[in-house]
mmCIF file of C-alpha atoms and ligand atoms in Angstrom:
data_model
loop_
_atom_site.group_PDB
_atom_site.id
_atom_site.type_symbol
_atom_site.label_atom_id
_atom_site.label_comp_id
_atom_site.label_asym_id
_atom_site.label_seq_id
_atom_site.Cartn_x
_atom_site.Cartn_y
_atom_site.Cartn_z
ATOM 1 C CA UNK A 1 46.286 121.170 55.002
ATOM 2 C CA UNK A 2 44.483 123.331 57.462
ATOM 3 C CA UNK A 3 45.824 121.701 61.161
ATOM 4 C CA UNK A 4 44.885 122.875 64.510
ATOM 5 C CA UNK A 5 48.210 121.473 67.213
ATOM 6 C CA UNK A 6 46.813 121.449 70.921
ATOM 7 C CA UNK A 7 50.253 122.237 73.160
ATOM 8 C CA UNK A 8 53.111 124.375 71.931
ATOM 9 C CA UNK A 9 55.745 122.767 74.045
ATOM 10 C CA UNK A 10 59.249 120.926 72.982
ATOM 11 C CA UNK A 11 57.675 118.948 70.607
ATOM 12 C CA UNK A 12 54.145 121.004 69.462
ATOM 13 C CA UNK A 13 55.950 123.819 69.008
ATOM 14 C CA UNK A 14 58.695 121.677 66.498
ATOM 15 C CA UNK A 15 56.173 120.194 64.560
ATOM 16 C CA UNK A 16 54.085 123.992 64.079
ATOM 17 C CA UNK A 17 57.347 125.293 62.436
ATOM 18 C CA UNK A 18 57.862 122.340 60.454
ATOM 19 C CA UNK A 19 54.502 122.462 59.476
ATOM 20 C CA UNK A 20 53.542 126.088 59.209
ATOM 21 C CA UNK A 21 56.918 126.312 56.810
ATOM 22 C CA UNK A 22 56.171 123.826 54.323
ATOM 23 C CA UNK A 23 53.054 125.876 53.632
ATOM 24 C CA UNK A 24 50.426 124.010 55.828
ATOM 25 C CA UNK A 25 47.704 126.350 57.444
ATOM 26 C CA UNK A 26 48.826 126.117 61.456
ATOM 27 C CA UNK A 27 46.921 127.267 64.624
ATOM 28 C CA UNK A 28 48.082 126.285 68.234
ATOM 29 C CA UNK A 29 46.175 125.890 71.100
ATOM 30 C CA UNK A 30 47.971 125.341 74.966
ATOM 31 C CA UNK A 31 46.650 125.238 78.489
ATOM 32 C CA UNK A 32 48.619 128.590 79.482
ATOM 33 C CA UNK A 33 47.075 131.560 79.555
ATOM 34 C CA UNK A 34 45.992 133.616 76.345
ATOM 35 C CA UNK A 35 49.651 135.908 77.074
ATOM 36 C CA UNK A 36 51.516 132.484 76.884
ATOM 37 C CA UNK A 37 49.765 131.265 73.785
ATOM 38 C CA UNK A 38 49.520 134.431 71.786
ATOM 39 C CA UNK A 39 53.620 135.060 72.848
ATOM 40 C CA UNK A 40 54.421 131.553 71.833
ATOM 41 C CA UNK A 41 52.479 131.594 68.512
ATOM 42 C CA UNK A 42 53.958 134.669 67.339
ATOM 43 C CA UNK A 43 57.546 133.228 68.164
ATOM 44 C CA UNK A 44 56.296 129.629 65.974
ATOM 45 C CA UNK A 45 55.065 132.283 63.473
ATOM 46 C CA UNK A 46 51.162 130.568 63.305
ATOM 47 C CA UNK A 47 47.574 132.342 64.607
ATOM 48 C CA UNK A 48 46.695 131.646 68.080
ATOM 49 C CA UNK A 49 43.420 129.906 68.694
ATOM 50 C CA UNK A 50 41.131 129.169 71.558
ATOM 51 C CA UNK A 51 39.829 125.838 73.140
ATOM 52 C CA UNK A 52 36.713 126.124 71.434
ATOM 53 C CA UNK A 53 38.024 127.289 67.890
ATOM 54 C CA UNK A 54 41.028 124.709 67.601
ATOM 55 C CA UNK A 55 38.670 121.943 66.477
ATOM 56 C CA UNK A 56 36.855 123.883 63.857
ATOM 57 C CA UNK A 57 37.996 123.731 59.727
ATOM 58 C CA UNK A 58 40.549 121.816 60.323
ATOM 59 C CA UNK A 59 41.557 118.268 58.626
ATOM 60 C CA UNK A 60 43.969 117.000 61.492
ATOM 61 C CA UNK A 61 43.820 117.687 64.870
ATOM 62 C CA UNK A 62 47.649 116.898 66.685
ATOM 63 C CA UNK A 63 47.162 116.502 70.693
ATOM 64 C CA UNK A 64 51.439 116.962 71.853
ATOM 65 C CA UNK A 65 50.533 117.272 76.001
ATOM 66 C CA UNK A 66 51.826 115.403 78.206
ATOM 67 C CA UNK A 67 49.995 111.869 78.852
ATOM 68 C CA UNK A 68 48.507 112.776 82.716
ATOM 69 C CA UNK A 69 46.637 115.717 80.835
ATOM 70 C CA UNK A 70 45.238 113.618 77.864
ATOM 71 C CA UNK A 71 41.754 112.885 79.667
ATOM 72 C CA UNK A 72 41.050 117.080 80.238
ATOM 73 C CA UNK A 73 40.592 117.050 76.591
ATOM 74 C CA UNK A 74 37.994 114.253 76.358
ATOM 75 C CA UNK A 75 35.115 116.730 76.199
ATOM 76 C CA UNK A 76 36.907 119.007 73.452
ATOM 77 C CA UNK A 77 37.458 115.849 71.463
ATOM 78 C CA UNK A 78 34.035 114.330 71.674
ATOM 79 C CA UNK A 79 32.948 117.380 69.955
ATOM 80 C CA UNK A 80 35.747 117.176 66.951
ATOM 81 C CA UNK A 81 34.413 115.988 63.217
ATOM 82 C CA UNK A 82 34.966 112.354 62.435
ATOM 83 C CA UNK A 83 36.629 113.745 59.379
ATOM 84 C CA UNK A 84 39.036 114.745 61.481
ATOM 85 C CA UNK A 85 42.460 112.754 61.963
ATOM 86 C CA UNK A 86 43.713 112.977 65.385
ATOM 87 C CA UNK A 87 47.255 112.538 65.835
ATOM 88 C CA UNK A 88 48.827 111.750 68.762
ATOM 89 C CA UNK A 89 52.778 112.114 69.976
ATOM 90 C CA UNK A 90 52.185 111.367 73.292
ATOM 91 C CA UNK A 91 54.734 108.837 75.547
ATOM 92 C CA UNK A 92 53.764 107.752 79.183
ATOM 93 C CA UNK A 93 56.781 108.632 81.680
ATOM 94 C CA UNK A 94 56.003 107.552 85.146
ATOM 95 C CA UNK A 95 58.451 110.319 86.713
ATOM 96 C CA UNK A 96 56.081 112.734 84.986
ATOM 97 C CA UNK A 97 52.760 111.765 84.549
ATOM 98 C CA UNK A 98 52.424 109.642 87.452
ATOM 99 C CA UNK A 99 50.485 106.395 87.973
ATOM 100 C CA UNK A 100 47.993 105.390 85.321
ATOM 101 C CA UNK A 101 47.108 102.215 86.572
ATOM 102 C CA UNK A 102 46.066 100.660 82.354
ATOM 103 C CA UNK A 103 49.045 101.624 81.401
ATOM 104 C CA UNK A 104 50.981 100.529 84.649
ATOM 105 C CA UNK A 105 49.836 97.700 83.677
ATOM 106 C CA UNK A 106 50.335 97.176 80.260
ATOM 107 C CA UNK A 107 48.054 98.685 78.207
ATOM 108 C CA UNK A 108 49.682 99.831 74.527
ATOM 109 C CA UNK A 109 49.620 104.210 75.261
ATOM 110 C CA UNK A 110 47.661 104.984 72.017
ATOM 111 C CA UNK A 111 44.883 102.386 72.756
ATOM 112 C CA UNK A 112 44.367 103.956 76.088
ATOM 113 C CA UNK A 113 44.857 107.635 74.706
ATOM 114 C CA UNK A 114 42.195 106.786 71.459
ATOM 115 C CA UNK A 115 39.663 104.923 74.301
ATOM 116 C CA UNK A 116 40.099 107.620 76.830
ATOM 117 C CA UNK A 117 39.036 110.629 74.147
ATOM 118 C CA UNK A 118 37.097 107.663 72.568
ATOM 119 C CA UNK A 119 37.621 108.167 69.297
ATOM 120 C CA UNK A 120 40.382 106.836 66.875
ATOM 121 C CA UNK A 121 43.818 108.509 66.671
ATOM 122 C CA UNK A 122 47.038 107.890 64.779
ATOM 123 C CA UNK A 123 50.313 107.273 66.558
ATOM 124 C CA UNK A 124 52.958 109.493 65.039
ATOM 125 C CA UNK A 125 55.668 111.943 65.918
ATOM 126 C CA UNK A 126 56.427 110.330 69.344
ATOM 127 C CA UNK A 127 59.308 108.493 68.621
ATOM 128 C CA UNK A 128 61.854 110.827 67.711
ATOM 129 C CA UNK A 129 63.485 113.434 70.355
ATOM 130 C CA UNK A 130 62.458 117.281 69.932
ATOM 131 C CA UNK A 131 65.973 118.087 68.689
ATOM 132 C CA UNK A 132 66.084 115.236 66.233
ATOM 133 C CA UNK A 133 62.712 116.715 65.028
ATOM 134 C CA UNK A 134 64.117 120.138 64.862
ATOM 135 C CA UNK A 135 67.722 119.883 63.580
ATOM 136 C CA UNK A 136 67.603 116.160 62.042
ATOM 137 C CA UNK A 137 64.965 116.473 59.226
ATOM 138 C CA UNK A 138 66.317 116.393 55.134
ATOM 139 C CA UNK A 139 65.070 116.875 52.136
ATOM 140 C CA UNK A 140 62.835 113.440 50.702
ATOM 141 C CA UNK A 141 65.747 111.107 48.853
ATOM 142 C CA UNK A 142 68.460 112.756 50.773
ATOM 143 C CA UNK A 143 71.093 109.922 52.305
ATOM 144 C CA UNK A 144 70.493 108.176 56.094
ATOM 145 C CA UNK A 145 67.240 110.376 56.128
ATOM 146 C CA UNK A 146 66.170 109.960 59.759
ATOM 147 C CA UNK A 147 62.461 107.480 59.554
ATOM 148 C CA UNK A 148 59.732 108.055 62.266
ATOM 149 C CA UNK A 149 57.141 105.360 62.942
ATOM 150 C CA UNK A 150 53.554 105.994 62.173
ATOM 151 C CA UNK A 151 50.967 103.301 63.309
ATOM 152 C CA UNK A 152 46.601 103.192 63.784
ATOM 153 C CA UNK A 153 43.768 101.733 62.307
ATOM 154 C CA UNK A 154 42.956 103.792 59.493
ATOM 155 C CA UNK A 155 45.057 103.528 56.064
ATOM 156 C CA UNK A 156 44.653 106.745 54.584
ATOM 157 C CA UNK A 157 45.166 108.482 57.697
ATOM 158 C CA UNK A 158 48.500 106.931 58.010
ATOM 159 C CA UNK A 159 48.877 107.848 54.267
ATOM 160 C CA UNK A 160 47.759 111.144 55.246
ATOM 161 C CA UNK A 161 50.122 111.453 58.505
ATOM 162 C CA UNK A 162 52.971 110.163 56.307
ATOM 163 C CA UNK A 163 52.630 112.869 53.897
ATOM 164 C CA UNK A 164 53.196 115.181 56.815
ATOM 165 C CA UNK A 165 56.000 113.404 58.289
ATOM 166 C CA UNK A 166 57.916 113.462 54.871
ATOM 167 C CA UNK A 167 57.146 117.144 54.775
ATOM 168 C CA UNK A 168 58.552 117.572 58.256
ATOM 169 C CA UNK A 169 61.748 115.966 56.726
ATOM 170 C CA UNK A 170 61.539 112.112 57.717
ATOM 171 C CA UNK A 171 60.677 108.884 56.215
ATOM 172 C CA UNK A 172 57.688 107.783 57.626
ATOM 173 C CA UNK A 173 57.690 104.079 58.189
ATOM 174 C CA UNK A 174 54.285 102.361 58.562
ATOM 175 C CA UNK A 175 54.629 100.296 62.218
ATOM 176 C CA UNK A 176 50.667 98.610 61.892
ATOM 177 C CA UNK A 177 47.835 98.635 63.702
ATOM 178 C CA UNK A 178 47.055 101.249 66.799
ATOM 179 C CA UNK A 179 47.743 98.041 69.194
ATOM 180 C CA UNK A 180 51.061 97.311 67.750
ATOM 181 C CA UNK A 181 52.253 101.140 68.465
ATOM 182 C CA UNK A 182 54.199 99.638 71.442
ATOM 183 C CA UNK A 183 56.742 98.747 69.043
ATOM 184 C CA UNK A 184 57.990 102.563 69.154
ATOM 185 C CA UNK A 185 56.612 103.199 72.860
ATOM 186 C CA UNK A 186 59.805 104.473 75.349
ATOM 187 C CA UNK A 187 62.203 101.492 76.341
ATOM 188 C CA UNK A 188 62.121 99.886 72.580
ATOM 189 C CA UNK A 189 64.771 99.636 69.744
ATOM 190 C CA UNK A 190 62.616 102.022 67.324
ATOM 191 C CA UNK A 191 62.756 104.767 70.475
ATOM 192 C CA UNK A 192 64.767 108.151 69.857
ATOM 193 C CA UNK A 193 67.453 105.996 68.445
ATOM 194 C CA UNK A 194 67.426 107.914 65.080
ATOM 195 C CA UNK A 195 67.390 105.053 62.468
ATOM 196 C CA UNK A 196 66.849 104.616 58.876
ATOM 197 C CA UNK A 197 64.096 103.191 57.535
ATOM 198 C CA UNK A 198 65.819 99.926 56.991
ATOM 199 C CA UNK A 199 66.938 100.191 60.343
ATOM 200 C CA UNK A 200 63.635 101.313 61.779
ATOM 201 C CA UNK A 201 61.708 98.334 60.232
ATOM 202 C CA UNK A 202 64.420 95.805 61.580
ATOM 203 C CA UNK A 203 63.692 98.004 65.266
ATOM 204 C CA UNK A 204 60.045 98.020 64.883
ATOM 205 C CA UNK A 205 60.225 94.074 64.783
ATOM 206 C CA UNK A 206 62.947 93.349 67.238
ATOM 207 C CA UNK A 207 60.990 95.063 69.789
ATOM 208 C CA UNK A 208 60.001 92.893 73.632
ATOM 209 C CA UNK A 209 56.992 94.694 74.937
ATOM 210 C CA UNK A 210 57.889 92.795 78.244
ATOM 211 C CA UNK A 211 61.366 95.121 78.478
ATOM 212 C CA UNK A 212 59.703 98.007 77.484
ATOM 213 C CA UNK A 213 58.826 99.678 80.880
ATOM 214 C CA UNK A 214 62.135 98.359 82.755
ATOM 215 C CA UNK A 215 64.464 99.691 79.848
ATOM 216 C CA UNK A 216 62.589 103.129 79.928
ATOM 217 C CA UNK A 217 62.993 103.504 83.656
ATOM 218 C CA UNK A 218 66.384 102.624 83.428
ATOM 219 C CA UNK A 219 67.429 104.974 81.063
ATOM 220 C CA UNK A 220 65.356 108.090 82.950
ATOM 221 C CA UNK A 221 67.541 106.643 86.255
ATOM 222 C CA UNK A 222 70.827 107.047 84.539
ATOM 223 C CA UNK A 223 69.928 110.302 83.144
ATOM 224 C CA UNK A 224 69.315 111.499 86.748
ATOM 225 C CA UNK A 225 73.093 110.410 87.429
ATOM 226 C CA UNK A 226 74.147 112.944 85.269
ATOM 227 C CA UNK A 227 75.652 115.725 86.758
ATOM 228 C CA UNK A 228 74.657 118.114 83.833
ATOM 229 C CA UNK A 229 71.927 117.276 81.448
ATOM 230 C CA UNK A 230 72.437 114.670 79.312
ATOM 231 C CA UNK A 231 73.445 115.982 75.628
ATOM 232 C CA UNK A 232 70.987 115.155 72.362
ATOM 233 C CA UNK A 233 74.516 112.815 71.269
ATOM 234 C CA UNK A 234 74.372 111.449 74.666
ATOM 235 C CA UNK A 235 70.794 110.517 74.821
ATOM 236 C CA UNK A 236 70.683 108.761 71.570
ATOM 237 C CA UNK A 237 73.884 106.695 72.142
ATOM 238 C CA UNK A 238 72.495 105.303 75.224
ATOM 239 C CA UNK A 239 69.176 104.920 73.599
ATOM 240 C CA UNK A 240 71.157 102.610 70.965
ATOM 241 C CA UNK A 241 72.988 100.839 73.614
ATOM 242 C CA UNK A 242 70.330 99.664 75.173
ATOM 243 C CA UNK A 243 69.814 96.937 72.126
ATOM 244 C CA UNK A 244 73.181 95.457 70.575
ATOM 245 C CA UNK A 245 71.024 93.897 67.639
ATOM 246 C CA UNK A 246 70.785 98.186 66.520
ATOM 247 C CA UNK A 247 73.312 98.097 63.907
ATOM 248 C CA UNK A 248 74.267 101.465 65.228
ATOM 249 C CA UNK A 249 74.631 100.070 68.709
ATOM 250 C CA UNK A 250 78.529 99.686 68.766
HETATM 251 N N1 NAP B 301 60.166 116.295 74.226
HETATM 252 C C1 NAP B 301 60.415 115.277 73.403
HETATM 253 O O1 NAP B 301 61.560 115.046 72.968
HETATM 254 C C2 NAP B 301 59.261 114.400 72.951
HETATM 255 C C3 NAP B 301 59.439 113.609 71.802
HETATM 256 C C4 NAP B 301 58.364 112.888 71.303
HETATM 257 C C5 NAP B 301 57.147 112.909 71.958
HETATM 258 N N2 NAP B 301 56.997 113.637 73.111
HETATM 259 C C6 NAP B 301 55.692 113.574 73.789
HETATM 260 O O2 NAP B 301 54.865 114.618 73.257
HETATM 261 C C7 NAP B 301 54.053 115.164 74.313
HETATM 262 C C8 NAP B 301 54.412 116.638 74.473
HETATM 263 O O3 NAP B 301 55.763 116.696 74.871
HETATM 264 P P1 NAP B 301 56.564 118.055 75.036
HETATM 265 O O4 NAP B 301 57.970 117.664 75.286
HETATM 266 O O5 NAP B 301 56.244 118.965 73.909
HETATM 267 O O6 NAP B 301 55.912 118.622 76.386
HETATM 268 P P2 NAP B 301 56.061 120.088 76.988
HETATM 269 O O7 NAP B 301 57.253 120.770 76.410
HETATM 270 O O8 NAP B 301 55.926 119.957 78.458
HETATM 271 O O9 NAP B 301 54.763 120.865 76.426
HETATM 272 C C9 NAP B 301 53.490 120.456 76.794
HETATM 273 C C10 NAP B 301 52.480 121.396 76.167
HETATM 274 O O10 NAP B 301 51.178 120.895 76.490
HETATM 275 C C11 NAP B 301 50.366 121.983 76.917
HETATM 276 N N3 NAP B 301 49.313 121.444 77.763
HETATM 277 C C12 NAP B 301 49.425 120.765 78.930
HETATM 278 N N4 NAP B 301 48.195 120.397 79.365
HETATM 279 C C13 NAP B 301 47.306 120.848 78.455
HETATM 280 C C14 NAP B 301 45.892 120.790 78.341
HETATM 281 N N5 NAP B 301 45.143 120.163 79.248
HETATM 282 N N6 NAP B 301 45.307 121.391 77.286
HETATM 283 C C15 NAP B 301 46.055 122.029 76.348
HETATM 284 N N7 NAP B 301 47.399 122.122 76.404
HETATM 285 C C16 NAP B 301 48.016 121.530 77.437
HETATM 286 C C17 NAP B 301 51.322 122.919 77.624
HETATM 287 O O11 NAP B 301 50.719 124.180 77.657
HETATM 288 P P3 NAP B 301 51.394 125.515 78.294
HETATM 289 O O12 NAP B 301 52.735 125.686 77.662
HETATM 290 O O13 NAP B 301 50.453 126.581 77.875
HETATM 291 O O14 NAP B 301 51.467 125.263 79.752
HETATM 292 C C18 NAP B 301 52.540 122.836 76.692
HETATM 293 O O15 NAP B 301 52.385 123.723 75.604
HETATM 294 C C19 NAP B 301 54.356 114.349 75.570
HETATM 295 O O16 NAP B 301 53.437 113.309 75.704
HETATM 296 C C20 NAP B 301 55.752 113.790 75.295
HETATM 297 O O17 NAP B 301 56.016 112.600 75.979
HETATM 298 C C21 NAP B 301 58.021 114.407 73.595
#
């Protein structure tokens, strides 16, 4: 498929390779600096584009910034094809993106994110850590293949989306509607906790959107503790801690 990814960071830049490897046409757009970009897209082995030019001939659009910058792109979206599926992997961290008052106070990430570029998007690729998505894919049928949630409004977008996940090495498991995407938001069971996709259905349901916030704050305050950065190992074990119903909890 032709794809245009807007931000070559941890998790952009994961999914290009993934992508650009399994035969996909890839360009990459970031904020940085035409240097940055050009550098960076030569290292993810993909064409560099330009604001304007990552929006045209291409069949899905994937936004990987971080949530405070989602509403700079609002204009460049507006103008995107409604052919277009728009993807997007982001998660709302406080520490980082600061006080968004809808989503202080509630709102599901990916509703805000589709009403804020006002258009519909696809939730997908947000719910697995960048090394999980760079070292933990396998082959489609291999054993305890890792599963990442996909969730919106549209059915053959997900279908579409899934399709890409598989081909990124995962299982994509269908999590519902756009407003049910909380079920893999930070600070829930089917969070970076690297499940199967029995596992990740059983997750998706046991979720409490009410423990959501607290349980992702907690973890970022323990991870401050550390004296060195947490390890990938070390991350997901307290991820699957966190919910003693995860069968890989104990
Ligand atoms: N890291 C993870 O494990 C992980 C896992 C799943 C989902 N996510 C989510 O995915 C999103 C991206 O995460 P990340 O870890 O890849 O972040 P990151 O490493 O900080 O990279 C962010 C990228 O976004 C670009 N960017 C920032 N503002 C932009 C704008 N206004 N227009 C275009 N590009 C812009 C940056 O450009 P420059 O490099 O040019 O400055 C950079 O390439 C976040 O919402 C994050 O929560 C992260």
């Amino acid at each position: 498929m032709k794809i245009g990814i807007i931000g070559t960071g941890a998790i952009g830049g994961i999914i290009t390779k993934k992508l650009a490897v399994t035969g996909h046409e890839v360009k990459v757009y970031s904020s940085g600096g035409q240097q940055k970009l050009e550098e960076r897209a030569r290292e993810l082995g993909v064409i560099p584009s330009t604001k304007d030019q990552i929006i045209v001939d291409v069949e899905v659009l994937i936004v990987s910034i971080p949530t405070i910058a989602i509403p700079e792109l609002s204009d460049l979206i507006a103008k995107v094809s409604d052919k277009v599926i728009v993807i997007d992997t982001s998660n709302y961290y406080p520490f980082r993106d600061g006080d968004i008052e809808d989503l202080k106070n509630g709102k599901v990430e990916s509703v805000w994110v589709s009403e804020t570029l006002d258009r519909p998007v696809i939730k997908a690729f947000n719910n697995l850590l960048a090394h999980s998505l760079e070292y933990g894919g396998k082959p489609q049928g291999a054993k305890d293949r890792i599963a990442m949630a996909v969730s919106g409004d549209d059915a053959e977008a997900k279908r579409i989306v899934s399709a890409l996940v598989n081909d990124a090495g995962f299982d994509a498991v269908d999590a519902g509607t756009l407003a049910n995407s909380w079920r893999h938001q930070p600070g829930t069971p089917a969070y970076c906790t690297e499940l199967a996709v029995a596992e990740l259905k059983q997750a998706l349901a046991d979720g409490e959107k009410q423990e959501a916030a607290h349980l992702r704050d907690y973890v970022i305050g323990k991870f401050i503790k550390f004296s060195t950065p947490p390890t990938h190992e070390e991350v997901v074990v307290l991820n699957r801690s966190l919910f003693p119903k995860n069968p890989k909890a104990h």
